[in-house]
mmCIF file of N, CA and C in Angstrom:
data_model
loop_
_atom_site.group_PDB
_atom_site.id
_atom_site.type_symbol
_atom_site.label_atom_id
_atom_site.label_comp_id
_atom_site.label_asym_id
_atom_site.label_seq_id
_atom_site.Cartn_x
_atom_site.Cartn_y
_atom_site.Cartn_z
ATOM 1 N N MET A 278 0.824 -1.195 0.000
ATOM 2 C CA MET A 278 0.000 0.000 0.000
ATOM 3 C C MET A 278 0.871 1.263 0.000
ATOM 4 N N ARG A 279 1.932 1.213 0.779
ATOM 5 C CA ARG A 279 2.825 2.377 0.864
ATOM 6 C C ARG A 279 3.495 2.648 -0.490
ATOM 7 N N LYS A 280 3.887 1.585 -1.205
ATOM 8 C CA LYS A 280 4.501 1.745 -2.523
ATOM 9 C C LYS A 280 3.512 2.364 -3.504
ATOM 10 N N LEU A 281 2.270 1.950 -3.455
ATOM 11 C CA LEU A 281 1.250 2.504 -4.325
ATOM 12 C C LEU A 281 1.053 3.989 -4.047
ATOM 13 N N PHE A 282 0.993 4.350 -2.774
ATOM 14 C CA PHE A 282 0.836 5.758 -2.401
ATOM 15 C C PHE A 282 2.017 6.583 -2.903
ATOM 16 N N THR A 283 3.225 6.065 -2.735
ATOM 17 C CA THR A 283 4.429 6.776 -3.196
ATOM 18 C C THR A 283 4.398 6.953 -4.704
ATOM 19 N N PHE A 284 4.015 5.903 -5.428
ATOM 20 C CA PHE A 284 3.924 5.985 -6.885
ATOM 21 C C PHE A 284 2.910 7.041 -7.314
ATOM 22 N N LEU A 285 1.753 7.054 -6.693
ATOM 23 C CA LEU A 285 0.716 8.034 -7.035
ATOM 24 C C LEU A 285 1.171 9.456 -6.719
ATOM 25 N N LEU A 286 1.842 9.635 -5.605
ATOM 26 C CA LEU A 286 2.336 10.960 -5.229
ATOM 27 C C LEU A 286 3.361 11.466 -6.238
ATOM 28 N N ILE A 287 4.289 10.613 -6.620
ATOM 29 C CA ILE A 287 5.307 11.000 -7.611
ATOM 30 C C ILE A 287 4.650 11.313 -8.952
ATOM 31 N N SER A 288 3.665 10.538 -9.344
ATOM 32 C CA SER A 288 2.951 10.779 -10.600
ATOM 33 C C SER A 288 2.257 12.127 -10.592
ATOM 34 N N LEU A 289 1.617 12.480 -9.488
ATOM 35 C CA LEU A 289 0.943 13.778 -9.382
ATOM 36 C C LEU A 289 1.936 14.927 -9.435
ATOM 37 N N ILE A 290 3.076 14.769 -8.797
ATOM 38 C CA ILE A 290 4.107 15.816 -8.828
ATOM 39 C C ILE A 290 4.611 15.991 -10.252
ATOM 40 N N ALA A 291 4.853 14.903 -10.954
ATOM 41 C CA ALA A 291 5.333 14.971 -12.342
ATOM 42 C C ALA A 291 4.327 15.681 -13.230
ATOM 43 N N ILE A 292 3.052 15.428 -13.039
ATOM 44 C CA ILE A 292 2.014 16.089 -13.830
ATOM 45 C C ILE A 292 2.030 17.585 -13.556
ATOM 46 N N GLN A 293 2.191 17.983 -12.313
ATOM 47 C CA GLN A 293 2.202 19.398 -11.951
ATOM 48 C C GLN A 293 3.416 20.116 -12.537
ATOM 49 N N VAL A 294 4.566 19.467 -12.576
ATOM 50 C CA VAL A 294 5.790 20.093 -13.075
ATOM 51 C C VAL A 294 5.633 20.504 -14.530
ATOM 52 N N PHE A 295 4.998 19.685 -15.349
ATOM 53 C CA PHE A 295 4.906 19.964 -16.768
ATOM 54 C C PHE A 295 3.553 20.509 -17.208
ATOM 55 N N ALA A 296 2.673 20.847 -16.274
ATOM 56 C CA ALA A 296 1.383 21.427 -16.644
ATOM 57 C C ALA A 296 1.625 22.813 -17.234
ATOM 58 N N LEU A 297 1.134 23.042 -18.444
ATOM 59 C CA LEU A 297 1.353 24.313 -19.128
ATOM 60 C C LEU A 297 0.142 25.219 -18.990
ATOM 61 N N ASN A 298 0.428 26.497 -18.881
ATOM 62 C CA ASN A 298 -0.613 27.522 -18.848
ATOM 63 C C ASN A 298 -0.267 28.596 -19.863
ATOM 64 N N LYS A 299 -1.266 29.249 -20.397
ATOM 65 C CA LYS A 299 -1.038 30.351 -21.337
ATOM 66 C C LYS A 299 -0.150 31.392 -20.665
ATOM 67 N N GLY A 300 0.886 31.828 -21.391
ATOM 68 C CA GLY A 300 1.807 32.834 -20.871
ATOM 69 C C GLY A 300 3.053 32.272 -20.210
ATOM 70 N N ASP A 301 3.080 30.968 -19.930
ATOM 71 C CA ASP A 301 4.269 30.353 -19.338
ATOM 72 C C ASP A 301 5.453 30.498 -20.283
ATOM 73 N N GLU A 302 6.628 30.724 -19.716
ATOM 74 C CA GLU A 302 7.856 30.787 -20.493
ATOM 75 C C GLU A 302 8.629 29.499 -20.256
ATOM 76 N N ILE A 303 9.041 28.862 -21.345
ATOM 77 C CA ILE A 303 9.796 27.616 -21.238
ATOM 78 C C ILE A 303 11.052 27.708 -22.094
ATOM 79 N N THR A 304 12.038 26.901 -21.748
ATOM 80 C CA THR A 304 13.278 26.846 -22.506
ATOM 81 C C THR A 304 13.471 25.426 -23.011
ATOM 82 N N VAL A 305 13.724 25.314 -24.299
ATOM 83 C CA VAL A 305 14.011 24.026 -24.916
ATOM 84 C C VAL A 305 15.234 24.229 -25.799
ATOM 85 N N GLY A 306 16.295 23.529 -25.480
ATOM 86 C CA GLY A 306 17.536 23.694 -26.230
ATOM 87 C C GLY A 306 18.092 25.102 -26.051
ATOM 88 N N LYS A 307 18.402 25.765 -27.152
ATOM 89 C CA LYS A 307 19.003 27.093 -27.115
ATOM 90 C C LYS A 307 17.982 28.223 -27.195
ATOM 91 N N LEU A 308 16.685 27.881 -27.263
ATOM 92 C CA LEU A 308 15.662 28.905 -27.472
ATOM 93 C C LEU A 308 14.645 28.956 -26.337
ATOM 94 N N ARG A 309 14.077 30.145 -26.151
ATOM 95 C CA ARG A 309 13.005 30.350 -25.171
ATOM 96 C C ARG A 309 11.698 30.524 -25.923
ATOM 97 N N TYR A 310 10.626 30.032 -25.321
ATOM 98 C CA TYR A 310 9.302 30.083 -25.928
ATOM 99 C C TYR A 310 8.286 30.550 -24.892
ATOM 100 N N ARG A 311 7.175 31.097 -25.364
ATOM 101 C CA ARG A 311 6.048 31.448 -24.494
ATOM 102 C C ARG A 311 4.819 30.702 -24.999
ATOM 103 N N VAL A 312 4.055 30.155 -24.067
ATOM 104 C CA VAL A 312 2.849 29.399 -24.415
ATOM 105 C C VAL A 312 1.756 30.378 -24.830
ATOM 106 N N SER A 313 1.200 30.186 -26.027
ATOM 107 C CA SER A 313 0.155 31.080 -26.517
ATOM 108 C C SER A 313 -1.241 30.471 -26.401
ATOM 109 N N PHE A 314 -1.361 29.172 -26.627
ATOM 110 C CA PHE A 314 -2.650 28.490 -26.499
ATOM 111 C C PHE A 314 -2.420 27.103 -25.914
ATOM 112 N N VAL A 315 -3.295 26.698 -25.009
ATOM 113 C CA VAL A 315 -3.226 25.366 -24.413
ATOM 114 C C VAL A 315 -4.475 24.596 -24.830
ATOM 115 N N TYR A 316 -4.257 23.420 -25.417
ATOM 116 C CA TYR A 316 -5.353 22.582 -25.868
ATOM 117 C C TYR A 316 -5.256 21.210 -25.201
ATOM 118 N N THR A 317 -6.367 20.518 -25.118
ATOM 119 C CA THR A 317 -6.352 19.152 -24.599
ATOM 120 C C THR A 317 -6.522 18.128 -25.705
ATOM 121 N N ASP A 318 -7.028 18.558 -26.866
ATOM 122 C CA ASP A 318 -7.320 17.628 -27.955
ATOM 123 C C ASP A 318 -6.355 17.711 -29.132
ATOM 124 N N LYS A 319 -5.400 18.632 -29.066
ATOM 125 C CA LYS A 319 -4.392 18.778 -30.118
ATOM 126 C C LYS A 319 -3.172 19.444 -29.501
ATOM 127 N N PRO A 320 -2.031 19.506 -30.229
ATOM 128 C CA PRO A 320 -0.835 20.110 -29.646
ATOM 129 C C PRO A 320 -1.057 21.579 -29.258
ATOM 130 N N SER A 321 -0.616 21.938 -28.069
ATOM 131 C CA SER A 321 -0.674 23.335 -27.638
ATOM 132 C C SER A 321 0.309 24.137 -28.481
ATOM 133 N N GLU A 322 0.161 25.476 -28.465
ATOM 134 C CA GLU A 322 0.978 26.330 -29.324
ATOM 135 C C GLU A 322 1.883 27.235 -28.503
ATOM 136 N N VAL A 323 3.094 27.466 -29.037
ATOM 137 C CA VAL A 323 4.069 28.365 -28.425
ATOM 138 C C VAL A 323 4.632 29.275 -29.504
ATOM 139 N N TYR A 324 5.263 30.368 -29.074
ATOM 140 C CA TYR A 324 5.995 31.201 -30.018
ATOM 141 C C TYR A 324 7.380 31.482 -29.455
ATOM 142 N N CYS A 325 8.344 31.650 -30.336
ATOM 143 C CA CYS A 325 9.732 31.863 -29.950
ATOM 144 C C CYS A 325 9.904 33.303 -29.463
ATOM 145 N N ILE A 326 10.533 33.458 -28.289
ATOM 146 C CA ILE A 326 10.748 34.802 -27.742
ATOM 147 C C ILE A 326 12.222 35.167 -27.657
ATOM 148 N N GLY A 327 13.108 34.265 -28.065
ATOM 149 C CA GLY A 327 14.527 34.594 -28.081
ATOM 150 C C GLY A 327 15.412 33.420 -27.725
ATOM 151 N N LYS A 328 16.688 33.728 -27.550
ATOM 152 C CA LYS A 328 17.653 32.675 -27.221
ATOM 153 C C LYS A 328 17.741 32.493 -25.711
ATOM 154 N N SER A 329 18.198 31.335 -25.303
ATOM 155 C CA SER A 329 18.258 31.033 -23.877
ATOM 156 C C SER A 329 19.617 31.308 -23.266
ATOM 157 N N SER A 330 20.651 31.354 -24.081
ATOM 158 C CA SER A 330 21.987 31.513 -23.514
ATOM 159 C C SER A 330 22.910 32.225 -24.497
ATOM 160 N N ALA A 331 24.149 31.865 -24.448
ATOM 161 C CA ALA A 331 25.179 32.507 -25.269
ATOM 162 C C ALA A 331 24.842 32.482 -26.754
ATOM 163 N N SER A 332 25.543 33.311 -27.478
ATOM 164 C CA SER A 332 25.342 33.410 -28.922
ATOM 165 C C SER A 332 25.615 32.086 -29.623
ATOM 166 N N PHE A 333 24.985 31.917 -30.747
ATOM 167 C CA PHE A 333 25.218 30.757 -31.597
ATOM 168 C C PHE A 333 25.099 31.203 -33.039
ATOM 169 N N ASP A 334 25.760 30.478 -33.924
ATOM 170 C CA ASP A 334 25.845 30.871 -35.326
ATOM 171 C C ASP A 334 24.677 30.387 -36.174
ATOM 172 N N ASN A 335 24.132 29.246 -35.835
ATOM 173 C CA ASN A 335 23.096 28.634 -36.657
ATOM 174 C C ASN A 335 21.766 28.644 -35.918
ATOM 175 N N LEU A 336 20.806 29.359 -36.452
ATOM 176 C CA LEU A 336 19.488 29.471 -35.841
ATOM 177 C C LEU A 336 18.548 28.471 -36.486
ATOM 178 N N GLU A 337 17.908 27.641 -35.660
ATOM 179 C CA GLU A 337 16.912 26.708 -36.165
ATOM 180 C C GLU A 337 15.662 26.817 -35.309
ATOM 181 N N ILE A 338 14.578 27.243 -35.932
ATOM 182 C CA ILE A 338 13.283 27.327 -35.264
ATOM 183 C C ILE A 338 12.444 26.171 -35.799
ATOM 184 N N PRO A 339 12.218 25.160 -34.974
ATOM 185 C CA PRO A 339 11.529 23.959 -35.451
ATOM 186 C C PRO A 339 10.022 24.149 -35.579
ATOM 187 N N SER A 340 9.384 23.218 -36.221
ATOM 188 C CA SER A 340 7.919 23.217 -36.317
ATOM 189 C C SER A 340 7.293 22.821 -34.985
ATOM 190 N N TYR A 341 7.942 21.872 -34.301
ATOM 191 C CA TYR A 341 7.458 21.368 -33.019
ATOM 192 C C TYR A 341 8.614 21.291 -32.038
ATOM 193 N N ILE A 342 8.311 21.449 -30.754
ATOM 194 C CA ILE A 342 9.273 21.181 -29.697
ATOM 195 C C ILE A 342 8.616 20.199 -28.725
ATOM 196 N N THR A 343 9.430 19.540 -27.929
ATOM 197 C CA THR A 343 8.906 18.640 -26.903
ATOM 198 C C THR A 343 9.292 19.204 -25.545
ATOM 199 N N TYR A 344 8.303 19.364 -24.691
ATOM 200 C CA TYR A 344 8.515 19.851 -23.330
ATOM 201 C C TYR A 344 7.850 18.852 -22.386
ATOM 202 N N GLY A 345 8.653 18.202 -21.561
ATOM 203 C CA GLY A 345 8.114 17.107 -20.759
ATOM 204 C C GLY A 345 7.699 16.002 -21.702
ATOM 205 N N ASN A 346 6.447 15.634 -21.658
ATOM 206 C CA ASN A 346 5.949 14.626 -22.593
ATOM 207 C C ASN A 346 4.979 15.230 -23.599
ATOM 208 N N GLU A 347 4.969 16.551 -23.702
ATOM 209 C CA GLU A 347 4.052 17.224 -24.628
ATOM 210 C C GLU A 347 4.771 17.710 -25.881
ATOM 211 N N LYS A 348 4.127 17.490 -27.015
ATOM 212 C CA LYS A 348 4.600 18.018 -28.294
ATOM 213 C C LYS A 348 3.894 19.352 -28.499
ATOM 214 N N LEU A 349 4.666 20.435 -28.691
ATOM 215 C CA LEU A 349 4.118 21.782 -28.816
ATOM 216 C C LEU A 349 4.403 22.340 -30.199
ATOM 217 N N LEU A 350 3.421 22.963 -30.793
ATOM 218 C CA LEU A 350 3.517 23.550 -32.124
ATOM 219 C C LEU A 350 4.110 24.959 -32.020
ATOM 220 N N VAL A 351 5.178 25.219 -32.774
ATOM 221 C CA VAL A 351 5.801 26.554 -32.794
ATOM 222 C C VAL A 351 5.168 27.336 -33.931
ATOM 223 N N THR A 352 4.451 28.431 -33.599
ATOM 224 C CA THR A 352 3.662 29.132 -34.610
ATOM 225 C C THR A 352 4.227 30.469 -35.067
ATOM 226 N N SER A 353 5.091 31.098 -34.257
ATOM 227 C CA SER A 353 5.590 32.421 -34.661
ATOM 228 C C SER A 353 6.863 32.795 -33.917
ATOM 229 N N VAL A 354 7.445 33.918 -34.338
ATOM 230 C CA VAL A 354 8.630 34.486 -33.698
ATOM 231 C C VAL A 354 8.266 35.883 -33.227
ATOM 232 N N GLU A 355 8.496 36.158 -31.954
ATOM 233 C CA GLU A 355 8.142 37.441 -31.361
ATOM 234 C C GLU A 355 8.975 38.590 -31.943
ATOM 235 N N ASN A 356 8.384 39.770 -31.961
ATOM 236 C CA ASN A 356 9.066 40.974 -32.397
ATOM 237 C C ASN A 356 10.354 41.163 -31.588
ATOM 238 N N SER A 357 11.459 41.384 -32.256
ATOM 239 C CA SER A 357 12.771 41.592 -31.642
ATOM 240 C C SER A 357 13.239 40.405 -30.805
ATOM 241 N N ALA A 358 12.828 39.196 -31.161
ATOM 242 C CA ALA A 358 13.227 37.999 -30.411
ATOM 243 C C ALA A 358 14.744 37.827 -30.379
ATOM 244 N N PHE A 359 15.418 38.250 -31.416
ATOM 245 C CA PHE A 359 16.866 38.094 -31.484
ATOM 246 C C PHE A 359 17.548 39.457 -31.560
ATOM 247 N N LYS A 360 17.029 40.393 -30.806
ATOM 248 C CA LYS A 360 17.559 41.757 -30.761
ATOM 249 C C LYS A 360 19.054 41.722 -30.458
ATOM 250 N N GLY A 361 19.807 42.463 -31.243
ATOM 251 C CA GLY A 361 21.249 42.539 -31.052
ATOM 252 C C GLY A 361 22.034 41.523 -31.865
ATOM 253 N N GLU A 362 21.379 40.488 -32.353
ATOM 254 C CA GLU A 362 22.059 39.505 -33.203
ATOM 255 C C GLU A 362 22.217 40.119 -34.590
ATOM 256 N N THR A 363 23.427 40.160 -35.078
ATOM 257 C CA THR A 363 23.655 40.803 -36.369
ATOM 258 C C THR A 363 23.990 39.829 -37.493
ATOM 259 N N CYS A 364 24.391 38.609 -37.139
ATOM 260 C CA CYS A 364 24.798 37.704 -38.209
ATOM 261 C C CYS A 364 24.623 36.247 -37.792
ATOM 262 N N PHE A 365 23.730 35.568 -38.469
ATOM 263 C CA PHE A 365 23.615 34.118 -38.336
ATOM 264 C C PHE A 365 24.202 33.508 -39.594
ATOM 265 N N LYS A 366 24.977 32.447 -39.448
ATOM 266 C CA LYS A 366 25.526 31.771 -40.623
ATOM 267 C C LYS A 366 24.425 31.058 -41.397
ATOM 268 N N SER A 367 23.439 30.534 -40.657
ATOM 269 C CA SER A 367 22.310 29.889 -41.327
ATOM 270 C C SER A 367 21.067 30.029 -40.459
ATOM 271 N N ILE A 368 19.924 30.034 -41.135
ATOM 272 C CA ILE A 368 18.638 30.111 -40.454
ATOM 273 C C ILE A 368 17.731 29.051 -41.070
ATOM 274 N N LYS A 369 17.206 28.167 -40.214
ATOM 275 C CA LYS A 369 16.249 27.147 -40.660
ATOM 276 C C LYS A 369 14.941 27.399 -39.922
ATOM 277 N N ILE A 370 13.852 27.407 -40.660
ATOM 278 C CA ILE A 370 12.544 27.721 -40.086
ATOM 279 C C ILE A 370 11.589 26.572 -40.363
ATOM 280 N N GLY A 371 10.856 26.162 -39.333
ATOM 281 C CA GLY A 371 9.887 25.075 -39.461
ATOM 282 C C GLY A 371 8.788 25.400 -40.454
ATOM 283 N N VAL A 372 8.206 24.381 -41.035
ATOM 284 C CA VAL A 372 7.205 24.571 -42.080
ATOM 285 C C VAL A 372 5.857 25.050 -41.561
ATOM 286 N N VAL A 373 5.582 24.933 -40.263
ATOM 287 C CA VAL A 373 4.273 25.343 -39.749
ATOM 288 C C VAL A 373 4.280 26.752 -39.152
ATOM 289 N N LEU A 374 5.404 27.431 -39.224
ATOM 290 C CA LEU A 374 5.500 28.783 -38.685
ATOM 291 C C LEU A 374 4.554 29.705 -39.449
ATOM 292 N N ASP A 375 3.633 30.349 -38.734
ATOM 293 C CA ASP A 375 2.634 31.222 -39.355
ATOM 294 C C ASP A 375 3.104 32.664 -39.506
ATOM 295 N N TYR A 376 3.962 33.111 -38.582
ATOM 296 C CA TYR A 376 4.279 34.534 -38.544
ATOM 297 C C TYR A 376 5.696 34.757 -38.037
ATOM 298 N N ILE A 377 6.428 35.631 -38.726
ATOM 299 C CA ILE A 377 7.733 36.102 -38.265
ATOM 300 C C ILE A 377 7.655 37.610 -38.216
ATOM 301 N N SER A 378 8.031 38.180 -37.094
ATOM 302 C CA SER A 378 8.009 39.626 -36.932
ATOM 303 C C SER A 378 8.834 40.296 -38.027
ATOM 304 N N PHE A 379 8.460 41.506 -38.367
ATOM 305 C CA PHE A 379 9.181 42.260 -39.390
ATOM 306 C C PHE A 379 10.620 42.520 -38.990
ATOM 307 N N HIS A 380 10.898 42.679 -37.690
ATOM 308 C CA HIS A 380 12.253 42.979 -37.205
ATOM 309 C C HIS A 380 12.677 42.018 -36.097
ATOM 310 N N PRO A 381 12.778 40.712 -36.345
ATOM 311 C CA PRO A 381 13.160 39.804 -35.268
ATOM 312 C C PRO A 381 14.567 40.020 -34.746
ATOM 313 N N THR A 382 15.458 40.665 -35.547
ATOM 314 C CA THR A 382 16.825 40.914 -35.085
ATOM 315 C C THR A 382 17.098 42.408 -34.950
ATOM 316 N N TYR A 383 16.065 43.203 -34.901
ATOM 317 C CA TYR A 383 16.218 44.657 -34.817
ATOM 318 C C TYR A 383 17.034 45.062 -33.618
ATOM 319 N N SER A 384 18.003 45.958 -33.805
ATOM 320 C CA SER A 384 18.872 46.414 -32.700
ATOM 321 C C SER A 384 18.383 47.717 -32.128
#
């Protein structure tokens, strides 16, 4: 009985850790994202808000990211998400991206 209780408690904690809410900021790999829509019947949506750490030469914004056990759809890039970045050697953009700000690297 004690093992069952421990298992259930750990499961509930794990669910709480990865529960997403609109407006949450998450980091996956080298990029930061903000949750824009949360769905229960299809992948929730996020948009890229910038880099998470030091500079990098190759920018890749995927169609989907995985956070915890959830697959999230990346739909756009926020205005000035890469402010101050002046030169990327390459940029790869996911096929489902709906919107890129006019000045994502505006200084």
